[in-house]
Amino acid sequence: MKKLILSFLFPFSLLFAGGALLAQCELGGQVINLQDNFGCEKAILSYEDFSLYVPMSGLPIDMEDGTGIHFSFLPYTGPDTCNGGIPIELTCLELFTLPSADCTADFEYFANFAGFASLVFFQPVTLDDSLAYHWDFGDGSQSDETLAEHVFPGQGYYEVCLTITGGGCGEVVSCSQIDLNECHAEFFYLAGDDGEISFINQSSGSFTDLEWSMGDGTVFQGDDIGSYTYSEENIYTVCLTVWNDNGCSNQFCDYVYSGPGDVCDFADCILPGDANVDGEANVYDLLPIGVGYGTEGPPRQSGIDATFGSMDWQPQYASNWEVETVNGTDYKHLDSNGDGKVDAEDVEAIDLNYEAPENIFMVETEGAPLFWLDFEWDTILIDDNTPSYIELEAYLMVSTPDLPIGDLSGFALQLDYPEEMVLQGGISVDYNDNSFFGNSNQIIWLRKDRFGEGGVLDLGFTQKNNSVNGFGHVATVNFIVIGDLIARSGETPAFTVNIKDAVAVNSDGSLLTLGEAAGSTVYIVDKTTTDTKTQWLNKQIRIYPNPASSQAIIELGDVKGQYIEVFNALGQMAVEAPLSAGRFELNTSDWDKGVYLVKIQTDQGTANKRLLVQ
């Protein structure tokens, strides 16, 4: 067990981004050199409000004027020796490269229709002599001209991509579908109470012919149909096609529900963000998205009770993908944003529609791999020089070397923390890029701090359609604790964080069997009263007989015990046990003779006793 004596200004970690996953600093800005002005050296110009902030603990000496950074801070409460800006204490700092306006590959185009062929002119949004341009027109043709023109073989849709290189941009690619149709098909419909559906043609352009396909085998050609009545309640795909003899052809399709009432009473609808179909959107929905990552299916079209790309929390109709999870859930539920792909962008709907987890199904078995939390220190001593806020760092651990976890695709859990001891907004999470679980480019993760709900931090991590075997440190959770509040209380509080509702899935989405998760505790002790408390504790706690031969009794008096540890003269632990009663018996009959250190942790602090075994 380690102990940290915090009698100096505790430095918060300066976190520099080395991978895709940032340290979750809140603000952006740049370094300003104030040397020889206002009595201070370097400050930070905030991009949010253009205020000038002065970190009183300083900035790294190699940070040059103009360096772009992300940062977070707390108010500085000590003496201010600089008049150049607002004094602050940094809690998070990371470098970033300001995006260059020259590093975009977006483009514009203009089409000149000439019969069957179409001449199209292309121009990059960014024009720079230091950049190289490469066009792929989507019909097998390419060009390296900056301002390109191309004759396409016919009307239709083409996927055109522009790649730019050089100028410090590396390689940037932008693709866009261009529409080279002279005519465009479109319609909308109105459903009547009697089952009759009216179709309104809104097509435009120089088309001369049209065709309606009603989705039930019926086809109408040449004229608008006005209205139509289906013989059965169902969801039909209705398509309108328009064309002319010059090569123009375009089709528009939409879903039509022929029955009365709500389509979601008839069909399986989706809720954006609810990937596991439990009626909630939260970190546990990350797990099926990870299992199905990269799968594609029909996008969620506008029509019936859906809007393309809508992430509103309401039931929306979507076509089945005919691919299911191990639990029988169609993959359309994983496509939270409705774009026809299961990927990281679907996590946005979870965040937008987030709800506290309630419907958690777990499989726990004694002796199975588990999740546990490991604080850097088990005891922190504070005194009058301790800053107002203390940072506690805990490692989120997966399993152990002797019991590694296998075929782990993703996991989600909740951390219960003492809300009254934590600064609001004072929790940050940093993913460990060196974790056995993979680097940040191989995973998706989500966190949600439910401050105000009793203190709960929800965490979810998933591989992108992959699984791993192993154990170890996955992420670091940092808590900013209100130190002066603790000092004023005159008590020795236990900062305990428990893990609850841990769920893990394997590569096919099946639940993995887990052991009971283990939390962790840090004891925060006021050093100014430690000596007095130690004397009082030693009077309260008795060990007898001492010396002992076969048995020793520990009586706790008026304090409440938490745990006991006994060490021999070599520092080896002989006993580790919880203290749940005011009396504890030590069986010393098989102990080697000698002096033992007995460490007794109570709600009033730690007492150290010596026991002689003869």
Coordinates of C-alpha atoms in Angstrom, one line a residue:
M1 CA 0.0 0.0 0.0
K2 CA 1.3 3.5 -0.9
K3 CA 0.8 6.8 0.9
L4 CA 1.1 10.3 -0.5
I5 CA 1.9 13.2 1.7
L6 CA 0.3 16.2 0.0
S7 CA 1.8 19.1 1.9
F8 CA 2.7 21.0 -1.3
L9 CA 0.9 22.4 -4.3
F10 CA -0.2 19.2 -6.0
P11 CA 0.6 19.5 -9.7
F12 CA -2.2 18.4 -12.1
S13 CA -1.1 16.2 -15.0
L14 CA -0.2 18.1 -18.2
L15 CA -1.7 15.9 -20.8
F16 CA -0.3 16.1 -24.4
A17 CA -2.3 14.4 -27.1
G18 CA -0.3 11.8 -28.9
G19 CA -3.1 9.9 -30.6
A20 CA -6.6 10.4 -31.9
L21 CA -8.1 10.4 -28.5
L22 CA -7.8 13.8 -26.7
A23 CA -7.4 14.3 -23.0
Q24 CA -10.8 15.9 -23.0
C25 CA -9.6 19.5 -22.3
E26 CA -12.6 21.8 -22.6
L27 CA -11.2 25.0 -24.1
G28 CA -9.0 26.1 -27.1
G29 CA -6.4 28.8 -27.3
Q30 CA -2.8 29.7 -28.0
V31 CA 0.3 30.6 -26.1
I32 CA 1.1 34.4 -25.8
N33 CA 4.6 35.5 -24.6
L34 CA 4.3 38.2 -22.0
Q35 CA 8.0 38.2 -21.0
D36 CA 9.2 41.5 -19.5
N37 CA 5.6 42.7 -19.4
F38 CA 3.2 42.7 -16.4
G39 CA 5.7 40.7 -14.3
C40 CA 4.9 37.4 -15.9
E41 CA 6.2 35.3 -18.8
K42 CA 3.6 33.2 -20.8
A43 CA -0.2 33.4 -20.9
I44 CA -3.0 31.7 -22.8
L45 CA -5.3 33.6 -25.2
S46 CA -8.6 31.8 -25.1
Y47 CA -10.4 31.2 -28.4
E48 CA -13.8 31.0 -26.6
D49 CA -14.0 34.5 -25.1
F50 CA -10.6 36.0 -26.1
S51 CA -9.7 36.4 -22.4
L52 CA -6.0 36.2 -21.3
Y53 CA -5.3 33.5 -18.7
V54 CA -2.0 33.2 -16.8
P55 CA -1.2 29.7 -15.5
M56 CA 0.5 30.5 -12.1
S57 CA 2.4 27.2 -12.2
G58 CA 3.8 28.2 -15.6
L59 CA 3.9 26.6 -19.0
P60 CA 6.6 24.3 -20.5
I61 CA 9.6 26.3 -21.5
D62 CA 9.6 24.8 -25.0
M63 CA 6.1 26.2 -25.8
E64 CA 6.7 28.9 -28.3
D65 CA 4.6 32.0 -28.9
G66 CA 1.5 31.1 -31.0
T67 CA 1.5 27.4 -30.0
G68 CA -2.1 26.1 -30.3
I69 CA -3.4 24.2 -27.2
H70 CA -6.4 22.7 -25.6
F71 CA -6.7 23.5 -21.9
S72 CA -8.9 23.4 -18.8
F73 CA -8.4 25.2 -15.5
L74 CA -9.6 26.0 -12.0
P75 CA -9.6 29.5 -10.4
Y76 CA -6.3 30.3 -8.7
T77 CA -6.8 31.2 -5.1
G78 CA -3.2 32.1 -4.1
P79 CA -1.3 35.4 -4.3
D80 CA -1.3 36.9 -7.8
T81 CA 2.2 38.0 -9.0
C82 CA 1.2 38.8 -12.6
N83 CA -1.0 41.7 -13.8
G84 CA -1.2 40.4 -17.4
G85 CA -4.4 38.4 -17.2
I86 CA -6.7 36.2 -15.1
P87 CA -4.7 33.9 -12.8
I88 CA -5.6 30.2 -13.2
E89 CA -4.4 26.7 -12.1
L90 CA -4.2 24.3 -15.1
T91 CA -6.0 21.0 -14.8
C92 CA -5.5 19.8 -18.4
L93 CA -3.2 20.9 -21.2
E94 CA -2.5 19.4 -24.7
L95 CA -1.0 20.5 -27.9
F96 CA -2.9 20.7 -31.2
T97 CA -2.2 21.9 -34.7
L98 CA -4.5 24.6 -35.9
P99 CA -6.4 23.4 -39.0
S100 CA -5.2 25.1 -42.1
A101 CA -7.7 26.5 -44.6
D102 CA -5.6 24.9 -47.3
C103 CA -6.3 21.4 -46.0
T104 CA -9.7 20.8 -47.4
A105 CA -10.5 18.8 -50.6
D106 CA -14.0 20.1 -51.0
F107 CA -15.0 21.2 -54.5
E108 CA -17.7 22.8 -56.7
Y109 CA -18.9 21.8 -60.1
F110 CA -21.0 23.3 -63.0
A111 CA -22.7 21.0 -65.6
N112 CA -23.4 22.1 -69.2
F113 CA -26.0 19.6 -70.6
A114 CA -25.6 18.9 -74.3
G115 CA -27.9 16.1 -75.3
F116 CA -26.8 12.7 -74.1
A117 CA -23.3 13.8 -73.0
S118 CA -22.6 16.2 -70.1
L119 CA -19.6 18.5 -69.9
V120 CA -18.8 19.3 -66.3
F121 CA -16.3 21.9 -64.9
F122 CA -14.7 21.2 -61.5
Q123 CA -13.0 23.7 -59.2
P124 CA -11.4 23.1 -55.7
V125 CA -12.6 25.3 -52.9
T126 CA -8.9 25.7 -52.0
L127 CA -6.5 26.9 -54.7
D128 CA -2.8 26.8 -53.7
D129 CA 0.3 26.4 -55.8
S130 CA 1.9 24.3 -53.0
L131 CA -0.8 21.6 -53.4
A132 CA -1.2 18.8 -55.9
Y133 CA -4.7 17.9 -57.1
H134 CA -6.0 14.5 -58.4
W135 CA -9.5 14.0 -59.7
D136 CA -11.3 10.6 -60.0
F137 CA -14.6 11.1 -61.9
G138 CA -16.2 7.8 -61.0
D139 CA -16.6 6.6 -64.6
G140 CA -13.0 5.3 -64.9
S141 CA -11.5 8.6 -65.9
Q142 CA -9.0 10.7 -63.9
S143 CA -7.2 14.1 -64.1
D144 CA -4.3 15.9 -62.4
E145 CA -5.4 19.3 -63.5
T146 CA -6.2 21.9 -60.8
L147 CA -9.2 23.2 -62.7
A148 CA -10.6 20.1 -64.4
E149 CA -13.3 19.6 -67.0
H150 CA -14.7 16.2 -68.0
V151 CA -17.3 14.9 -70.4
F152 CA -19.4 12.1 -68.8
P153 CA -20.7 9.3 -70.9
G154 CA -24.3 9.9 -70.0
Q155 CA -26.8 11.3 -67.5
G156 CA -27.0 9.8 -64.0
Y157 CA -25.2 10.0 -60.6
Y158 CA -21.4 9.9 -60.4
E159 CA -19.2 9.6 -57.3
V160 CA -16.4 12.2 -57.9
C161 CA -13.4 12.3 -55.5
L162 CA -10.7 15.0 -55.2
T163 CA -7.4 14.2 -53.5
I164 CA -5.0 16.9 -52.5
T165 CA -1.4 16.4 -51.3
G166 CA 1.4 18.6 -50.1
G167 CA 1.5 22.0 -48.3
G168 CA 1.7 20.3 -44.9
C169 CA -1.7 18.7 -45.4
G170 CA -0.5 15.1 -46.0
E171 CA -3.2 13.5 -48.1
V172 CA -6.8 14.8 -47.9
V173 CA -9.7 13.2 -49.8
S174 CA -13.2 14.5 -50.4
C175 CA -15.9 12.6 -52.4
S176 CA -19.3 13.8 -53.5
Q177 CA -22.1 12.4 -55.6
I178 CA -22.9 14.7 -58.5
D179 CA -26.3 14.7 -60.1
L180 CA -26.2 14.9 -63.9
N181 CA -29.9 14.3 -64.5
E182 CA -32.0 16.8 -66.5
C183 CA -35.1 15.4 -64.9
H184 CA -35.9 14.6 -61.3
A185 CA -38.6 12.3 -60.0
E186 CA -40.3 13.1 -56.7
F187 CA -43.7 12.6 -55.0
F188 CA -45.4 12.7 -51.6
Y189 CA -48.6 11.0 -50.4
L190 CA -51.5 11.6 -48.1
A191 CA -53.2 8.7 -46.3
G192 CA -57.0 8.9 -45.8
D193 CA -59.0 7.4 -43.0
D194 CA -60.8 5.0 -45.4
G195 CA -57.5 3.4 -46.6
E196 CA -57.3 5.4 -49.8
I197 CA -53.9 7.0 -50.5
S198 CA -53.4 10.1 -52.6
F199 CA -50.2 10.4 -54.5
I200 CA -49.0 13.9 -55.6
N201 CA -46.4 14.0 -58.4
Q202 CA -43.7 16.7 -57.8
S203 CA -41.3 15.7 -60.5
S204 CA -39.4 18.4 -62.4
G205 CA -37.4 18.8 -65.6
S206 CA -37.8 17.8 -69.2
F207 CA -39.3 14.4 -68.8
T208 CA -42.0 13.2 -71.2
D209 CA -42.9 9.8 -69.7
L210 CA -43.5 8.4 -66.3
E211 CA -44.3 5.1 -64.5
W212 CA -45.7 4.3 -61.1
S213 CA -44.8 1.0 -59.4
M214 CA -47.1 0.5 -56.4
G215 CA -45.0 -2.2 -54.6
D216 CA -47.8 -4.8 -54.8
G217 CA -47.2 -5.8 -58.4
T218 CA -49.4 -3.0 -59.9
V219 CA -47.8 -0.7 -62.4
F220 CA -49.3 2.4 -64.0
Q221 CA -47.7 4.1 -67.0
G222 CA -48.2 7.4 -68.8
D223 CA -50.4 9.3 -66.3
D224 CA -50.5 10.3 -62.6
I225 CA -52.6 7.9 -60.6
G226 CA -54.2 10.4 -58.2
S227 CA -55.2 7.9 -55.6
Y228 CA -54.8 4.2 -54.9
T229 CA -56.3 1.7 -52.4
Y230 CA -54.3 -1.4 -51.3
S231 CA -56.0 -4.7 -50.7
E232 CA -53.9 -5.6 -47.6
E233 CA -52.4 -3.7 -44.7
N234 CA -48.7 -3.6 -45.3
I235 CA -45.6 -1.4 -45.9
Y236 CA -45.0 -1.0 -49.7
T237 CA -42.2 0.5 -51.6
V238 CA -43.7 2.9 -54.2
C239 CA -41.4 4.1 -57.0
L240 CA -42.0 6.8 -59.6
T241 CA -39.8 6.8 -62.7
V242 CA -39.6 9.7 -65.2
W243 CA -37.6 9.8 -68.5
N244 CA -37.3 11.2 -72.0
D245 CA -35.8 10.2 -75.3
N246 CA -32.6 12.3 -74.8
G247 CA -31.3 10.0 -72.1
C248 CA -32.8 11.6 -69.0
S249 CA -34.0 9.0 -66.5
N250 CA -34.6 9.4 -62.8
Q251 CA -36.4 7.3 -60.1
F252 CA -37.7 8.2 -56.7
C253 CA -39.0 5.6 -54.2
D254 CA -40.6 5.9 -50.8
Y255 CA -42.2 3.7 -48.2
V256 CA -46.0 3.8 -48.0
Y257 CA -48.0 2.3 -45.1
S258 CA -51.5 1.2 -46.2
G259 CA -53.0 0.5 -42.8
P260 CA -54.8 2.6 -40.3
G261 CA -53.1 3.9 -37.1
D262 CA -49.4 4.0 -36.4
V263 CA -47.0 2.0 -38.6
C264 CA -44.9 1.1 -35.5
D265 CA -47.8 -0.8 -34.1
F266 CA -47.6 -2.9 -37.3
A267 CA -43.8 -3.1 -37.9
D268 CA -40.6 -3.2 -36.0
C269 CA -39.5 0.4 -35.6
I270 CA -36.2 1.8 -34.3
L271 CA -35.4 4.3 -31.6
P272 CA -32.2 6.2 -32.6
G273 CA -29.5 5.3 -30.1
D274 CA -31.2 2.2 -28.7
A275 CA -29.0 -0.4 -30.4
N276 CA -29.7 -3.2 -27.9
V277 CA -33.5 -2.6 -28.0
D278 CA -34.1 -2.1 -24.3
G279 CA -35.9 1.2 -24.6
E280 CA -32.9 3.3 -23.5
A281 CA -29.9 4.9 -25.1
N282 CA -26.7 4.7 -23.0
V283 CA -23.2 3.2 -22.9
Y284 CA -24.5 -0.3 -23.1
D285 CA -25.8 0.4 -26.6
L286 CA -22.1 0.8 -27.6
L287 CA -21.6 -2.9 -27.4
P288 CA -23.8 -4.1 -30.3
I289 CA -22.5 -1.3 -32.5
G290 CA -19.0 -2.5 -31.9
V291 CA -19.9 -6.1 -32.8
G292 CA -21.7 -5.0 -36.0
Y293 CA -19.2 -2.2 -36.9
G294 CA -18.7 -1.9 -40.7
T295 CA -21.9 -3.6 -41.7
E296 CA -24.0 -1.9 -44.3
G297 CA -27.7 -2.0 -45.2
P298 CA -30.5 0.0 -46.6
P299 CA -30.5 3.6 -45.3
R300 CA -33.5 4.9 -43.4
Q301 CA -35.5 6.8 -46.0
S302 CA -37.8 9.7 -45.4
G303 CA -41.4 8.6 -45.3
I304 CA -43.9 7.1 -43.0
D305 CA -42.6 7.8 -39.4
A306 CA -39.0 8.5 -40.4
T307 CA -36.8 11.3 -41.6
F308 CA -33.5 10.5 -43.3
G309 CA -30.7 11.1 -40.9
S310 CA -33.1 12.0 -38.0
M311 CA -31.8 11.1 -34.5
D312 CA -34.9 12.4 -32.7
W313 CA -36.0 10.1 -29.9
Q314 CA -39.2 8.7 -31.4
P315 CA -40.1 5.4 -33.1
Q316 CA -39.1 5.5 -36.8
Y317 CA -39.7 2.9 -39.5
A318 CA -36.7 1.4 -41.2
S319 CA -36.3 -1.5 -43.6
N320 CA -34.9 -4.7 -42.2
W321 CA -31.3 -5.5 -43.0
E322 CA -31.8 -9.2 -42.8
V323 CA -28.8 -9.5 -40.6
E324 CA -29.4 -10.1 -36.9
T325 CA -27.5 -10.0 -33.6
V326 CA -27.1 -13.1 -31.5
N327 CA -30.2 -11.9 -29.6
G328 CA -32.3 -11.7 -32.8
T329 CA -32.2 -7.9 -33.2
D330 CA -32.1 -6.7 -36.8
Y331 CA -29.0 -4.6 -37.5
K332 CA -31.1 -1.7 -38.6
H333 CA -31.3 -0.9 -34.8
L334 CA -27.5 -0.5 -34.8
D335 CA -27.7 2.1 -37.5
S336 CA -28.7 4.9 -35.2
N337 CA -28.3 7.8 -37.6
G338 CA -29.9 6.0 -40.5
D339 CA -27.2 6.4 -43.1
G340 CA -27.0 2.7 -43.9
K341 CA -23.7 2.0 -42.1
V342 CA -22.8 0.8 -38.6
D343 CA -19.9 3.0 -37.5
A344 CA -18.6 5.5 -35.0
E345 CA -21.1 8.2 -36.2
D346 CA -23.9 6.2 -34.7
V347 CA -22.7 7.0 -31.2
E348 CA -23.9 10.5 -31.6
A349 CA -27.5 9.4 -31.3
I350 CA -26.7 7.6 -28.0
D351 CA -25.2 10.8 -26.7
L352 CA -28.2 12.9 -27.9
N353 CA -30.8 10.6 -26.4
Y354 CA -28.9 9.5 -23.3
E355 CA -30.9 8.0 -20.4
A356 CA -29.7 6.5 -17.1
P357 CA -29.3 2.8 -17.5
E358 CA -32.0 0.7 -15.7
N359 CA -32.5 -2.5 -17.7
I360 CA -29.2 -4.2 -17.2
F361 CA -28.8 -7.9 -17.6
M362 CA -25.6 -9.3 -16.1
V363 CA -23.9 -12.7 -15.8
E364 CA -21.7 -12.9 -12.6
T365 CA -19.9 -16.0 -11.4
E366 CA -17.3 -16.3 -8.7
G367 CA -13.8 -16.9 -10.0
A368 CA -14.5 -15.4 -13.4
P369 CA -12.5 -12.4 -14.9
L370 CA -13.5 -9.1 -13.4
F371 CA -13.2 -5.4 -13.7
W372 CA -11.5 -3.5 -10.8
L373 CA -10.3 0.0 -9.9
D374 CA -6.9 0.8 -8.6
F375 CA -6.2 4.2 -7.0
E376 CA -2.6 5.5 -7.2
W377 CA -2.6 6.1 -3.5
D378 CA -4.5 4.5 -0.6
T379 CA -4.0 7.4 1.8
I380 CA -3.5 11.2 1.2
L381 CA -2.4 13.5 4.0
I382 CA -3.5 17.1 3.7
D383 CA -2.4 20.2 5.7
D384 CA -2.8 24.0 5.7
N385 CA -0.7 24.3 2.5
T386 CA -2.8 21.8 0.5
P387 CA -4.6 23.5 -2.5
S388 CA -8.4 23.8 -2.5
Y389 CA -8.7 21.0 -5.0
I390 CA -7.0 17.5 -5.0
E391 CA -6.7 15.3 -8.0
L392 CA -7.1 11.5 -7.4
E393 CA -6.1 9.2 -10.2
A394 CA -7.5 5.7 -10.6
Y395 CA -6.7 3.0 -13.1
L396 CA -9.6 1.1 -14.6
M397 CA -8.3 -2.5 -14.8
V398 CA -9.6 -5.5 -16.7
S399 CA -9.0 -8.9 -15.1
T400 CA -5.6 -10.2 -13.8
P401 CA -2.5 -12.0 -15.1
D402 CA -3.6 -15.3 -13.6
L403 CA -7.1 -14.9 -15.0
P404 CA -7.0 -13.1 -18.3
I405 CA -10.2 -12.3 -20.2
G406 CA -10.8 -13.9 -23.6
D407 CA -12.6 -12.9 -26.8
L408 CA -13.5 -9.5 -25.4
S409 CA -15.3 -7.3 -27.9
G410 CA -16.6 -4.6 -25.6
F411 CA -17.7 -3.7 -22.1
A412 CA -19.7 -1.1 -20.3
L413 CA -20.0 -0.3 -16.6
Q414 CA -20.9 2.3 -14.0
L415 CA -18.7 4.0 -11.4
D416 CA -20.5 5.1 -8.2
Y417 CA -18.5 8.0 -6.6
P418 CA -19.2 10.3 -3.6
E419 CA -20.8 13.2 -5.4
E420 CA -20.6 15.5 -2.4
M421 CA -16.8 15.3 -2.4
V422 CA -16.2 15.9 -6.2
L423 CA -16.1 19.2 -8.0
Q424 CA -18.9 19.4 -10.6
G425 CA -17.4 18.7 -14.0
G426 CA -14.2 17.6 -12.2
I427 CA -14.0 14.1 -13.7
S428 CA -12.0 13.3 -16.7
V429 CA -11.2 10.0 -18.4
D430 CA -8.1 9.2 -20.5
Y431 CA -8.0 6.1 -22.6
N432 CA -4.7 4.1 -22.3
D433 CA -3.4 3.8 -25.9
N434 CA -1.0 1.1 -24.8
S435 CA -3.8 -1.1 -23.4
F436 CA -4.2 -4.7 -24.4
F437 CA -7.6 -3.6 -25.6
G438 CA -6.1 -1.8 -28.6
N439 CA -5.2 1.8 -29.4
S440 CA -7.7 4.6 -29.8
N441 CA -7.9 4.1 -33.6
Q442 CA -9.2 0.5 -33.1
I443 CA -11.9 1.3 -30.6
I444 CA -14.9 3.5 -29.9
W445 CA -15.6 4.7 -26.3
L446 CA -18.2 6.8 -24.6
R447 CA -18.4 8.4 -21.1
K448 CA -21.3 10.1 -19.4
D449 CA -21.0 11.8 -16.0
R450 CA -24.4 11.8 -14.3
F451 CA -23.5 14.4 -11.7
G452 CA -26.6 15.4 -9.8
E453 CA -28.0 11.8 -9.8
G454 CA -26.0 10.7 -6.7
G455 CA -22.7 10.6 -8.5
V456 CA -22.4 8.0 -11.3
L457 CA -20.0 7.8 -14.2
D458 CA -21.0 5.6 -17.1
L459 CA -18.3 4.2 -19.3
G460 CA -18.4 2.1 -22.4
F461 CA -15.6 0.7 -24.6
T462 CA -15.8 -1.4 -27.8
Q463 CA -13.6 -2.8 -30.5
K464 CA -14.5 -2.1 -34.1
N465 CA -15.8 -5.6 -35.1
N466 CA -12.9 -7.3 -33.4
S467 CA -12.1 -9.0 -30.1
V468 CA -9.0 -9.3 -27.9
N469 CA -7.5 -11.5 -25.2
G470 CA -5.6 -10.2 -22.1
F471 CA -5.7 -8.1 -19.0
G472 CA -4.5 -4.8 -17.7
H473 CA -4.9 -1.0 -17.5
V474 CA -7.6 0.2 -20.0
A475 CA -8.3 3.8 -18.9
T476 CA -7.4 6.4 -16.2
V477 CA -10.2 8.2 -14.3
N478 CA -9.2 11.5 -12.7
F479 CA -11.4 12.9 -9.9
I480 CA -11.0 16.5 -8.7
V481 CA -11.9 16.4 -5.0
I482 CA -12.8 19.5 -2.9
G483 CA -9.9 19.5 -0.5
D484 CA -10.8 22.5 1.6
L485 CA -14.3 21.1 2.3
I486 CA -12.6 17.9 3.6
A487 CA -10.3 19.9 5.8
R488 CA -13.1 22.0 7.3
S489 CA -15.1 18.8 8.1
G490 CA -12.5 17.7 10.7
E491 CA -13.1 14.1 9.7
T492 CA -11.1 11.4 7.9
P493 CA -13.4 10.6 4.9
A494 CA -13.1 7.6 2.7
F495 CA -13.3 8.4 -1.0
T496 CA -14.8 5.2 -2.2
V497 CA -15.6 4.4 -5.9
N498 CA -17.5 1.3 -6.6
I499 CA -18.0 -0.5 -10.0
K500 CA -21.5 -1.7 -10.7
D501 CA -23.5 -3.3 -13.5
A502 CA -20.4 -4.4 -15.5
V503 CA -21.3 -6.1 -18.8
A504 CA -19.0 -7.5 -21.4
V505 CA -19.6 -9.2 -24.7
N506 CA -17.6 -11.4 -27.0
S507 CA -17.1 -11.2 -30.8
D508 CA -20.6 -12.5 -31.7
G509 CA -22.3 -10.2 -29.1
S510 CA -22.9 -12.9 -26.4
L511 CA -22.6 -11.9 -22.8
L512 CA -19.3 -12.9 -21.1
T513 CA -19.4 -14.4 -17.6
L514 CA -17.7 -12.0 -15.2
G515 CA -16.7 -12.1 -11.5
E516 CA -18.0 -9.5 -9.1
A517 CA -16.4 -6.1 -9.9
A518 CA -14.2 -4.5 -7.2
G519 CA -14.0 -0.8 -6.4
S520 CA -11.3 1.1 -4.5
T521 CA -10.9 3.6 -1.6
V522 CA -8.6 6.5 -0.8
Y523 CA -8.5 7.8 2.8
I524 CA -7.9 11.6 3.1
V525 CA -6.3 12.4 6.4
D526 CA -5.8 15.9 7.9
K527 CA -2.1 15.9 8.8
T528 CA -2.5 18.8 11.2
T529 CA -4.6 16.6 13.5
T530 CA -3.0 13.2 12.7
D531 CA -0.7 13.1 15.7
T532 CA -3.5 13.9 18.2
K533 CA -5.8 11.4 16.5
T534 CA -3.1 8.7 16.5
Q535 CA -2.7 9.1 20.3
W536 CA -6.5 8.9 20.7
L537 CA -6.8 5.9 18.4
N538 CA -4.0 4.0 20.2
K539 CA -5.9 4.5 23.4
Q540 CA -9.1 3.3 21.9
I541 CA -7.7 0.1 20.4
R542 CA -6.3 -2.7 22.5
I543 CA -4.4 -5.9 21.6
Y544 CA -4.1 -8.6 24.3
P545 CA -2.4 -10.7 25.4
N546 CA 0.7 -9.1 24.1
P547 CA 3.1 -11.0 23.9
A548 CA 0.8 -13.7 22.5
S549 CA 1.3 -17.4 21.9
S550 CA -1.8 -19.0 20.3
Q551 CA -4.3 -16.1 20.1
A552 CA -4.5 -12.3 20.3
I553 CA -7.7 -10.3 20.8
I554 CA -8.2 -6.9 19.2
E555 CA -10.9 -4.6 20.7
L556 CA -11.8 -1.4 18.8
G557 CA -13.5 0.6 21.6
D558 CA -15.5 3.5 20.2
V559 CA -14.3 3.4 16.6
K560 CA -15.7 1.5 13.7
G561 CA -13.2 -0.9 12.0
Q562 CA -12.8 -1.2 8.3
Y563 CA -9.9 -3.6 7.7
I564 CA -6.8 -5.1 9.3
E565 CA -3.4 -5.9 7.9
V566 CA -0.6 -7.7 9.7
F567 CA 3.0 -7.8 8.5
N568 CA 6.0 -9.8 9.8
A569 CA 9.5 -8.4 10.3
L570 CA 10.4 -8.9 6.6
G571 CA 7.4 -6.8 5.5
Q572 CA 5.5 -9.8 4.3
M573 CA 1.7 -9.7 4.8
A574 CA 0.5 -12.4 7.2
V575 CA -3.1 -11.4 7.5
E576 CA -5.5 -9.2 5.5
A577 CA -9.2 -9.2 6.6
P578 CA -12.2 -6.9 6.9
L579 CA -13.2 -5.6 10.4
S580 CA -17.0 -5.7 10.7
A581 CA -17.3 -6.0 14.5
G582 CA -15.8 -4.3 17.5
R583 CA -13.8 -7.4 18.4
F584 CA -11.4 -9.5 16.2
E585 CA -9.5 -12.6 17.1
L586 CA -6.0 -13.4 15.6
N587 CA -5.0 -17.0 15.5
T588 CA -1.2 -16.9 16.0
S589 CA -0.7 -20.6 16.9
D590 CA 1.2 -21.3 13.6
W591 CA 3.0 -17.9 13.3
D592 CA 6.8 -17.7 13.6
K593 CA 8.1 -16.1 16.7
G594 CA 8.9 -12.4 16.4
V595 CA 7.5 -8.9 16.2
Y596 CA 4.6 -8.2 13.9
L597 CA 3.2 -4.8 12.7
V598 CA -0.6 -4.7 13.0
K599 CA -2.2 -2.0 10.8
I600 CA -5.9 -1.3 11.7
Q601 CA -7.9 1.0 9.4
T602 CA -10.9 2.7 11.1
D603 CA -13.4 5.4 10.2
Q604 CA -11.2 7.7 12.3
G605 CA -7.9 6.9 10.6
T606 CA -5.2 4.3 10.8
A607 CA -3.7 2.9 14.0
N608 CA -0.4 1.0 14.0
K609 CA 0.3 -1.5 16.8
R610 CA 3.1 -4.0 17.4
L611 CA 2.4 -7.6 18.5
L612 CA 5.1 -9.9 19.9
V613 CA 4.5 -13.6 19.3
Q614 CA 6.4 -16.0 21.5

